[in-house]
Amino acid sequence: MAEETALFVYGIVPSDVEPTENASGVGDPPAEVTLIRQGRLAALVSEIPLDTPLGRPADLRAYQELLDGTAAVAPVLPVRFGTALDGPDGVTDLLATHQDRFAAALDELEGRVQYALHGRYREGEFVAAVLADNPAAADLAEQVRGQPEEVTREQRIRLGELISQAVELSREAETTRLLEALGPLAVASAPRAPSNEMDAGYAVFLVDTERAEEFIAAAEEYAEQRRDLIRARLLGPLAPYDFADAHELVG
Amino acid sequence: MTIATTSGGGSGGALQQQGSGTSLADVVETVLDKGVVIDAQVSVAVVGIQLLEINARVVIASVETYLRFAETVDRLDIIPKKQKGLPDMVEGASGAGSTAAGLGKTVGAIGGAVKEAVSGGDDDGGDKRVRQRRRERED
């Protein structure tokens, strides 16, 4: 072989999983996804050239689509994006060495998928609420309204800072509210760090597929209750990306 | 590529439901730095592969953020107070605007190669910064 290659590892599954015909992986053109089996386990892998960097949007999407698609039909333990091994022997060694731990993790994930609920404050509504609640902010708002930015810069910064503090405080309470609303319907739940300054509650949930309908109904109810202030999105079903950490391997 | 279905349909559902194939920002947040870590301590077969630099999003309120909030206050002023009674109309109008702004912000916050990749489309430009994953082989 002319070029050096490695095996990109997507995730670990039970050995009875069959890869679908059209599964396509990372790389350009998309690499074929194959299964390497060892005992009760198998790893979803693709051969990739070592000289081409990965991490393009298409690579991230391919990785997610493969894992989410797999999670819909079988338990899967996602392996961190960017993990590669030097060949099939490396993969079978890995699976053999950690057989019990991986198998136990997969047993726990059987019949479970991840959902993420992402809330974002409606900016106008949120700011209006802050002005209604906070006299100091309302006062500053009066000073800056209709005035050019150059002459009210200081007041604007102070006003913006008050609003920003209000977002942070509300976000904390909102995340708690979200976890209390949906947590009881999930096997496990965890808050996620905000990704935008207007983010409200943001959390991930590991859900029994048998209870998915119930969970989604609760998510809809939460969204309905908060719709005046928050735009809520439910992402999923996803592979259990956030719940593989519990099985972090330590040297 | 984006598949977004509003639950309930029509004016009903408040919850937007999305499966795989959402925005790039969602993909990055969903998959980056997640999953089981297999490093050289776990398996000697691990090889370092080149990864494009993707910085995890960090939300830090800045002066720019503050000024933008102040601008929102300015915009609120031009909406007559009595229209607050018509939330659907106001929401609809302001909703589209803030969705676009929100997306821009998120992409901005991700920074690094993803931002370049977004602006440059899917084509694989040669100017992307490349980070060589370093793997410690001792132990």
PDB file of C-alpha atoms in Angstrom, chain A residues 3-232:
ATOM      1  CA  GLU A   3      -0.176   5.459   1.785  1.00  0.00           C
ATOM      2  CA  GLU A   4      -0.337   4.895   5.487  1.00  0.00           C
ATOM      3  CA  THR A   5      -3.779   4.241   6.885  1.00  0.00           C
ATOM      4  CA  ALA A   6      -5.404   3.900  10.270  1.00  0.00           C
ATOM      5  CA  LEU A   7      -8.756   2.638  11.514  1.00  0.00           C
ATOM      6  CA  PHE A   8     -11.114   5.372  12.627  1.00  0.00           C
ATOM      7  CA  VAL A   9     -13.312   4.091  15.459  1.00  0.00           C
ATOM      8  CA  TYR A  10     -16.895   5.386  15.717  1.00  0.00           C
ATOM      9  CA  GLY A  11     -18.305   3.311  18.481  1.00  0.00           C
ATOM     10  CA  ILE A  12     -18.643  -0.049  20.173  1.00  0.00           C
ATOM     11  CA  VAL A  13     -21.683  -2.274  19.714  1.00  0.00           C
ATOM     12  CA  PRO A  14     -22.769  -5.830  20.573  1.00  0.00           C
ATOM     13  CA  SER A  15     -21.305  -8.348  18.113  1.00  0.00           C
ATOM     14  CA  ASP A  16     -24.698  -9.331  16.690  1.00  0.00           C
ATOM     15  CA  VAL A  17     -25.093  -5.934  15.006  1.00  0.00           C
ATOM     16  CA  GLU A  18     -24.919  -5.951  11.212  1.00  0.00           C
ATOM     17  CA  PRO A  19     -23.726  -2.831   9.415  1.00  0.00           C
ATOM     18  CA  THR A  20     -26.221  -1.507   6.867  1.00  0.00           C
ATOM     19  CA  GLU A  21     -25.309  -1.648   3.196  1.00  0.00           C
ATOM     20  CA  ASN A  22     -25.156   2.090   2.671  1.00  0.00           C
ATOM     21  CA  ALA A  23     -23.437   3.138   5.881  1.00  0.00           C
ATOM     22  CA  SER A  24     -20.964   5.842   4.977  1.00  0.00           C
ATOM     23  CA  GLY A  25     -18.291   7.248   7.199  1.00  0.00           C
ATOM     24  CA  VAL A  26     -15.836  10.085   7.557  1.00  0.00           C
ATOM     25  CA  GLY A  27     -13.457  11.256   4.861  1.00  0.00           C
ATOM     26  CA  ASP A  28     -13.769  12.427   1.287  1.00  0.00           C
ATOM     27  CA  PRO A  29     -14.990  10.351  -0.443  1.00  0.00           C
ATOM     28  CA  PRO A  30     -16.843   8.879   2.560  1.00  0.00           C
ATOM     29  CA  ALA A  31     -15.123   5.763   3.813  1.00  0.00           C
ATOM     30  CA  GLU A  32     -16.899   2.446   4.008  1.00  0.00           C
ATOM     31  CA  VAL A  33     -17.942   1.500   7.528  1.00  0.00           C
ATOM     32  CA  THR A  34     -17.161  -2.029   8.616  1.00  0.00           C
ATOM     33  CA  LEU A  35     -17.433  -4.063  11.769  1.00  0.00           C
ATOM     34  CA  ILE A  36     -14.579  -5.736  13.597  1.00  0.00           C
ATOM     35  CA  ARG A  37     -15.841  -8.395  15.992  1.00  0.00           C
ATOM     36  CA  GLN A  38     -14.261  -9.775  19.111  1.00  0.00           C
ATOM     37  CA  GLY A  39     -16.219 -11.979  21.508  1.00  0.00           C
ATOM     38  CA  ARG A  40     -19.490 -10.319  22.502  1.00  0.00           C
ATOM     39  CA  LEU A  41     -18.380  -6.964  21.102  1.00  0.00           C
ATOM     40  CA  ALA A  42     -17.734  -5.269  17.807  1.00  0.00           C
ATOM     41  CA  ALA A  43     -16.316  -1.905  16.784  1.00  0.00           C
ATOM     42  CA  LEU A  44     -17.666   0.277  13.978  1.00  0.00           C
ATOM     43  CA  VAL A  45     -14.609   1.389  12.017  1.00  0.00           C
ATOM     44  CA  SER A  46     -13.441   2.893   8.712  1.00  0.00           C
ATOM     45  CA  GLU A  47     -10.063   2.850   7.094  1.00  0.00           C
ATOM     46  CA  ILE A  48      -8.735   6.400   6.750  1.00  0.00           C
ATOM     47  CA  PRO A  49      -5.549   7.790   5.221  1.00  0.00           C
ATOM     48  CA  LEU A  50      -3.205   9.256   7.821  1.00  0.00           C
ATOM     49  CA  ASP A  51      -2.200  12.227   5.706  1.00  0.00           C
ATOM     50  CA  THR A  52      -5.633  13.840   5.417  1.00  0.00           C
ATOM     51  CA  PRO A  53      -6.915  15.759   8.419  1.00  0.00           C
ATOM     52  CA  LEU A  54     -10.448  15.032   9.616  1.00  0.00           C
ATOM     53  CA  GLY A  55     -12.977  17.296  11.266  1.00  0.00           C
ATOM     54  CA  ARG A  56     -14.735  18.902   8.319  1.00  0.00           C
ATOM     55  CA  PRO A  57     -18.439  19.526   8.892  1.00  0.00           C
ATOM     56  CA  ALA A  58     -19.157  16.529   6.654  1.00  0.00           C
ATOM     57  CA  ASP A  59     -16.951  14.314   8.866  1.00  0.00           C
ATOM     58  CA  LEU A  60     -18.739  15.381  12.032  1.00  0.00           C
ATOM     59  CA  ARG A  61     -22.113  14.817  10.395  1.00  0.00           C
ATOM     60  CA  ALA A  62     -21.120  11.394   9.088  1.00  0.00           C
ATOM     61  CA  TYR A  63     -19.930  10.389  12.540  1.00  0.00           C
ATOM     62  CA  GLN A  64     -23.150  11.581  14.167  1.00  0.00           C
ATOM     63  CA  GLU A  65     -25.463  10.104  11.548  1.00  0.00           C
ATOM     64  CA  LEU A  66     -23.804   6.714  11.784  1.00  0.00           C
ATOM     65  CA  LEU A  67     -23.978   6.644  15.579  1.00  0.00           C
ATOM     66  CA  ASP A  68     -27.520   8.025  15.798  1.00  0.00           C
ATOM     67  CA  GLY A  69     -28.665   5.575  13.151  1.00  0.00           C
ATOM     68  CA  THR A  70     -27.051   2.719  15.052  1.00  0.00           C
ATOM     69  CA  ALA A  71     -28.491   3.855  18.397  1.00  0.00           C
ATOM     70  CA  ALA A  72     -31.971   3.599  16.914  1.00  0.00           C
ATOM     71  CA  VAL A  73     -31.578  -0.164  16.457  1.00  0.00           C
ATOM     72  CA  ALA A  74     -28.937  -1.304  18.936  1.00  0.00           C
ATOM     73  CA  PRO A  75     -27.051  -0.090  21.988  1.00  0.00           C
ATOM     74  CA  VAL A  76     -23.905   1.798  20.998  1.00  0.00           C
ATOM     75  CA  LEU A  77     -21.085   3.259  23.026  1.00  0.00           C
ATOM     76  CA  PRO A  78     -19.793   6.284  21.116  1.00  0.00           C
ATOM     77  CA  VAL A  79     -16.027   6.572  20.969  1.00  0.00           C
ATOM     78  CA  ARG A  80     -14.677  10.116  21.031  1.00  0.00           C
ATOM     79  CA  PHE A  81     -14.446  11.723  17.589  1.00  0.00           C
ATOM     80  CA  GLY A  82     -10.894  11.533  16.314  1.00  0.00           C
ATOM     81  CA  THR A  83      -9.948   8.178  17.817  1.00  0.00           C
ATOM     82  CA  ALA A  84      -7.948   5.940  15.476  1.00  0.00           C
ATOM     83  CA  LEU A  85      -6.124   2.670  15.953  1.00  0.00           C
ATOM     84  CA  ASP A  86      -3.240   1.266  13.950  1.00  0.00           C
ATOM     85  CA  GLY A  87      -5.054  -1.735  12.517  1.00  0.00           C
ATOM     86  CA  PRO A  88      -7.537  -4.588  13.032  1.00  0.00           C
ATOM     87  CA  ASP A  89      -5.308  -6.234  15.642  1.00  0.00           C
ATOM     88  CA  GLY A  90      -5.328  -3.043  17.677  1.00  0.00           C
ATOM     89  CA  VAL A  91      -9.126  -3.027  17.578  1.00  0.00           C
ATOM     90  CA  THR A  92      -9.508  -6.669  18.633  1.00  0.00           C
ATOM     91  CA  ASP A  93      -6.935  -6.144  21.396  1.00  0.00           C
ATOM     92  CA  LEU A  94      -8.858  -3.177  22.692  1.00  0.00           C
ATOM     93  CA  LEU A  95     -12.161  -5.056  22.656  1.00  0.00           C
ATOM     94  CA  ALA A  96     -10.615  -8.133  24.284  1.00  0.00           C
ATOM     95  CA  THR A  97      -8.857  -6.177  27.030  1.00  0.00           C
ATOM     96  CA  HIS A  98     -11.961  -4.195  28.027  1.00  0.00           C
ATOM     97  CA  GLN A  99     -14.595  -6.779  27.120  1.00  0.00           C
ATOM     98  CA  ASP A 100     -16.355  -6.820  30.505  1.00  0.00           C
ATOM     99  CA  ARG A 101     -16.437  -3.094  30.949  1.00  0.00           C
ATOM    100  CA  PHE A 102     -17.706  -2.358  27.433  1.00  0.00           C
ATOM    101  CA  ALA A 103     -20.252  -5.166  27.622  1.00  0.00           C
ATOM    102  CA  ALA A 104     -21.561  -3.872  30.958  1.00  0.00           C
ATOM    103  CA  ALA A 105     -21.865  -0.365  29.493  1.00  0.00           C
ATOM    104  CA  LEU A 106     -23.770  -1.691  26.476  1.00  0.00           C
ATOM    105  CA  ASP A 107     -26.109  -3.666  28.727  1.00  0.00           C
ATOM    106  CA  GLU A 108     -26.948  -0.457  30.520  1.00  0.00           C
ATOM    107  CA  LEU A 109     -27.575   1.388  27.264  1.00  0.00           C
ATOM    108  CA  GLU A 110     -29.807  -1.339  25.829  1.00  0.00           C
ATOM    109  CA  GLY A 111     -33.133   0.141  24.769  1.00  0.00           C
ATOM    110  CA  ARG A 112     -32.081   3.665  25.673  1.00  0.00           C
ATOM    111  CA  VAL A 113     -31.403   6.766  23.615  1.00  0.00           C
ATOM    112  CA  GLN A 114     -30.353  10.304  24.324  1.00  0.00           C
ATOM    113  CA  TYR A 115     -32.404  13.447  23.886  1.00  0.00           C
ATOM    114  CA  ALA A 116     -31.213  17.015  24.298  1.00  0.00           C
ATOM    115  CA  LEU A 117     -33.559  19.833  25.138  1.00  0.00           C
ATOM    116  CA  HIS A 118     -32.207  23.223  24.170  1.00  0.00           C
ATOM    117  CA  GLY A 119     -34.001  26.370  25.251  1.00  0.00           C
ATOM    118  CA  ARG A 120     -33.173  29.852  24.071  1.00  0.00           C
ATOM    119  CA  TYR A 121     -34.713  33.038  25.407  1.00  0.00           C
ATOM    120  CA  ARG A 122     -36.699  35.131  22.969  1.00  0.00           C
ATOM    121  CA  GLU A 123     -34.523  38.204  23.161  1.00  0.00           C
ATOM    122  CA  GLY A 124     -37.188  40.918  22.901  1.00  0.00           C
ATOM    123  CA  GLU A 125     -39.483  39.256  25.418  1.00  0.00           C
ATOM    124  CA  PHE A 126     -36.661  38.531  27.814  1.00  0.00           C
ATOM    125  CA  VAL A 127     -35.275  42.063  27.703  1.00  0.00           C
ATOM    126  CA  ALA A 128     -38.762  43.506  28.178  1.00  0.00           C
ATOM    127  CA  ALA A 129     -39.202  41.301  31.248  1.00  0.00           C
ATOM    128  CA  VAL A 130     -35.876  42.492  32.697  1.00  0.00           C
ATOM    129  CA  LEU A 131     -36.854  46.139  32.200  1.00  0.00           C
ATOM    130  CA  ALA A 132     -40.182  45.485  33.907  1.00  0.00           C
ATOM    131  CA  ASP A 133     -38.505  43.797  36.905  1.00  0.00           C
ATOM    132  CA  ASN A 134     -35.394  45.879  37.371  1.00  0.00           C
ATOM    133  CA  PRO A 135     -35.791  49.623  38.021  1.00  0.00           C
ATOM    134  CA  ALA A 136     -32.070  50.291  37.514  1.00  0.00           C
ATOM    135  CA  ALA A 137     -32.222  48.685  34.071  1.00  0.00           C
ATOM    136  CA  ALA A 138     -35.416  50.546  33.204  1.00  0.00           C
ATOM    137  CA  ASP A 139     -33.718  53.768  34.218  1.00  0.00           C
ATOM    138  CA  LEU A 140     -30.727  53.108  31.970  1.00  0.00           C
ATOM    139  CA  ALA A 141     -33.066  52.119  29.146  1.00  0.00           C
ATOM    140  CA  GLU A 142     -34.705  55.537  29.381  1.00  0.00           C
ATOM    141  CA  GLN A 143     -31.278  57.162  29.086  1.00  0.00           C
ATOM    142  CA  VAL A 144     -30.159  55.280  25.997  1.00  0.00           C
ATOM    143  CA  ARG A 145     -33.378  55.087  24.028  1.00  0.00           C
ATOM    144  CA  GLY A 146     -33.223  57.044  20.819  1.00  0.00           C
ATOM    145  CA  GLN A 147     -29.765  58.355  21.703  1.00  0.00           C
ATOM    146  CA  PRO A 148     -26.803  57.644  19.450  1.00  0.00           C
ATOM    147  CA  GLU A 149     -24.457  54.927  20.686  1.00  0.00           C
ATOM    148  CA  GLU A 150     -21.454  57.298  20.833  1.00  0.00           C
ATOM    149  CA  VAL A 151     -22.921  59.472  23.561  1.00  0.00           C
ATOM    150  CA  THR A 152     -24.537  56.693  25.598  1.00  0.00           C
ATOM    151  CA  ARG A 153     -21.885  54.019  25.334  1.00  0.00           C
ATOM    152  CA  GLU A 154     -21.265  53.780  29.066  1.00  0.00           C
ATOM    153  CA  GLN A 155     -24.942  53.537  29.917  1.00  0.00           C
ATOM    154  CA  ARG A 156     -25.396  50.993  27.157  1.00  0.00           C
ATOM    155  CA  ILE A 157     -22.632  48.820  28.500  1.00  0.00           C
ATOM    156  CA  ARG A 158     -24.063  49.019  32.032  1.00  0.00           C
ATOM    157  CA  LEU A 159     -27.536  48.212  30.751  1.00  0.00           C
ATOM    158  CA  GLY A 160     -26.252  45.317  28.678  1.00  0.00           C
ATOM    159  CA  GLU A 161     -24.354  44.023  31.663  1.00  0.00           C
ATOM    160  CA  LEU A 162     -27.506  44.050  33.804  1.00  0.00           C
ATOM    161  CA  ILE A 163     -29.367  42.141  31.104  1.00  0.00           C
ATOM    162  CA  SER A 164     -26.523  39.684  30.774  1.00  0.00           C
ATOM    163  CA  GLN A 165     -26.521  39.077  34.527  1.00  0.00           C
ATOM    164  CA  ALA A 166     -30.258  38.526  34.390  1.00  0.00           C
ATOM    165  CA  VAL A 167     -29.793  35.908  31.658  1.00  0.00           C
ATOM    166  CA  GLU A 168     -27.235  34.048  33.743  1.00  0.00           C
ATOM    167  CA  LEU A 169     -29.427  34.037  36.829  1.00  0.00           C
ATOM    168  CA  SER A 170     -32.506  32.972  34.892  1.00  0.00           C
ATOM    169  CA  ARG A 171     -30.570  30.307  33.027  1.00  0.00           C
ATOM    170  CA  GLU A 172     -29.567  28.649  36.255  1.00  0.00           C
ATOM    171  CA  ALA A 173     -33.154  28.566  37.487  1.00  0.00           C
ATOM    172  CA  GLU A 174     -34.404  27.496  34.066  1.00  0.00           C
ATOM    173  CA  THR A 175     -31.971  24.599  33.852  1.00  0.00           C
ATOM    174  CA  THR A 176     -33.114  23.412  37.277  1.00  0.00           C
ATOM    175  CA  ARG A 177     -36.728  23.708  36.163  1.00  0.00           C
ATOM    176  CA  LEU A 178     -35.986  21.756  32.993  1.00  0.00           C
ATOM    177  CA  LEU A 179     -34.197  18.972  34.865  1.00  0.00           C
ATOM    178  CA  GLU A 180     -37.066  18.770  37.357  1.00  0.00           C
ATOM    179  CA  ALA A 181     -39.655  18.643  34.573  1.00  0.00           C
ATOM    180  CA  LEU A 182     -38.014  15.962  32.446  1.00  0.00           C
ATOM    181  CA  GLY A 183     -35.543  14.250  34.771  1.00  0.00           C
ATOM    182  CA  PRO A 184     -38.146  11.952  36.381  1.00  0.00           C
ATOM    183  CA  LEU A 185     -38.959  10.503  32.936  1.00  0.00           C
ATOM    184  CA  ALA A 186     -35.325   9.773  32.120  1.00  0.00           C
ATOM    185  CA  VAL A 187     -32.867   7.159  33.336  1.00  0.00           C
ATOM    186  CA  ALA A 188     -30.210   9.832  33.737  1.00  0.00           C
ATOM    187  CA  SER A 189     -29.924  13.517  33.018  1.00  0.00           C
ATOM    188  CA  ALA A 190     -27.265  16.202  32.984  1.00  0.00           C
ATOM    189  CA  PRO A 191     -27.106  19.933  32.342  1.00  0.00           C
ATOM    190  CA  ARG A 192     -25.168  21.146  29.321  1.00  0.00           C
ATOM    191  CA  ALA A 193     -23.051  24.270  29.147  1.00  0.00           C
ATOM    192  CA  PRO A 194     -24.674  27.157  27.254  1.00  0.00           C
ATOM    193  CA  SER A 195     -23.585  27.708  23.665  1.00  0.00           C
ATOM    194  CA  ASN A 196     -25.072  31.151  23.189  1.00  0.00           C
ATOM    195  CA  GLU A 197     -25.505  34.168  25.450  1.00  0.00           C
ATOM    196  CA  MET A 198     -29.294  33.870  25.122  1.00  0.00           C
ATOM    197  CA  ASP A 199     -29.382  30.192  26.028  1.00  0.00           C
ATOM    198  CA  ALA A 200     -31.968  29.274  28.630  1.00  0.00           C
ATOM    199  CA  GLY A 201     -32.110  25.733  30.022  1.00  0.00           C
ATOM    200  CA  TYR A 202     -30.045  23.168  28.179  1.00  0.00           C
ATOM    201  CA  ALA A 203     -29.814  19.546  29.277  1.00  0.00           C
ATOM    202  CA  VAL A 204     -29.377  16.003  28.021  1.00  0.00           C
ATOM    203  CA  PHE A 205     -31.427  12.961  28.999  1.00  0.00           C
ATOM    204  CA  LEU A 206     -30.959   9.226  28.662  1.00  0.00           C
ATOM    205  CA  VAL A 207     -34.407   7.844  27.964  1.00  0.00           C
ATOM    206  CA  ASP A 208     -35.869   4.336  27.806  1.00  0.00           C
ATOM    207  CA  THR A 209     -37.307   4.016  24.301  1.00  0.00           C
ATOM    208  CA  GLU A 210     -40.405   2.518  25.900  1.00  0.00           C
ATOM    209  CA  ARG A 211     -40.940   5.792  27.698  1.00  0.00           C
ATOM    210  CA  ALA A 212     -39.901   8.035  24.798  1.00  0.00           C
ATOM    211  CA  GLU A 213     -43.452   9.026  23.978  1.00  0.00           C
ATOM    212  CA  GLU A 214     -44.100  10.005  27.557  1.00  0.00           C
ATOM    213  CA  PHE A 215     -40.822  11.916  27.664  1.00  0.00           C
ATOM    214  CA  ILE A 216     -41.608  13.804  24.450  1.00  0.00           C
ATOM    215  CA  ALA A 217     -45.056  14.675  25.772  1.00  0.00           C
ATOM    216  CA  ALA A 218     -43.442  16.118  28.904  1.00  0.00           C
ATOM    217  CA  ALA A 219     -40.971  18.058  26.764  1.00  0.00           C
ATOM    218  CA  GLU A 220     -43.882  19.467  24.780  1.00  0.00           C
ATOM    219  CA  GLU A 221     -45.610  20.452  27.968  1.00  0.00           C
ATOM    220  CA  TYR A 222     -42.485  22.190  29.253  1.00  0.00           C
ATOM    221  CA  ALA A 223     -42.102  24.040  25.938  1.00  0.00           C
ATOM    222  CA  GLU A 224     -45.743  25.040  26.049  1.00  0.00           C
ATOM    223  CA  GLN A 225     -45.421  26.418  29.573  1.00  0.00           C
ATOM    224  CA  ARG A 226     -42.364  28.455  28.708  1.00  0.00           C
ATOM    225  CA  ARG A 227     -43.198  29.432  25.140  1.00  0.00           C
ATOM    226  CA  ASP A 228     -43.756  33.126  25.869  1.00  0.00           C
ATOM    227  CA  LEU A 229     -40.170  33.525  26.999  1.00  0.00           C
ATOM    228  CA  ILE A 230     -38.301  30.562  25.512  1.00  0.00           C
ATOM    229  CA  ARG A 231     -37.957  28.868  22.159  1.00  0.00           C
ATOM    230  CA  ALA A 232     -37.420  25.174  22.906  1.00  0.00           C
TER     231      ALA A 232
END
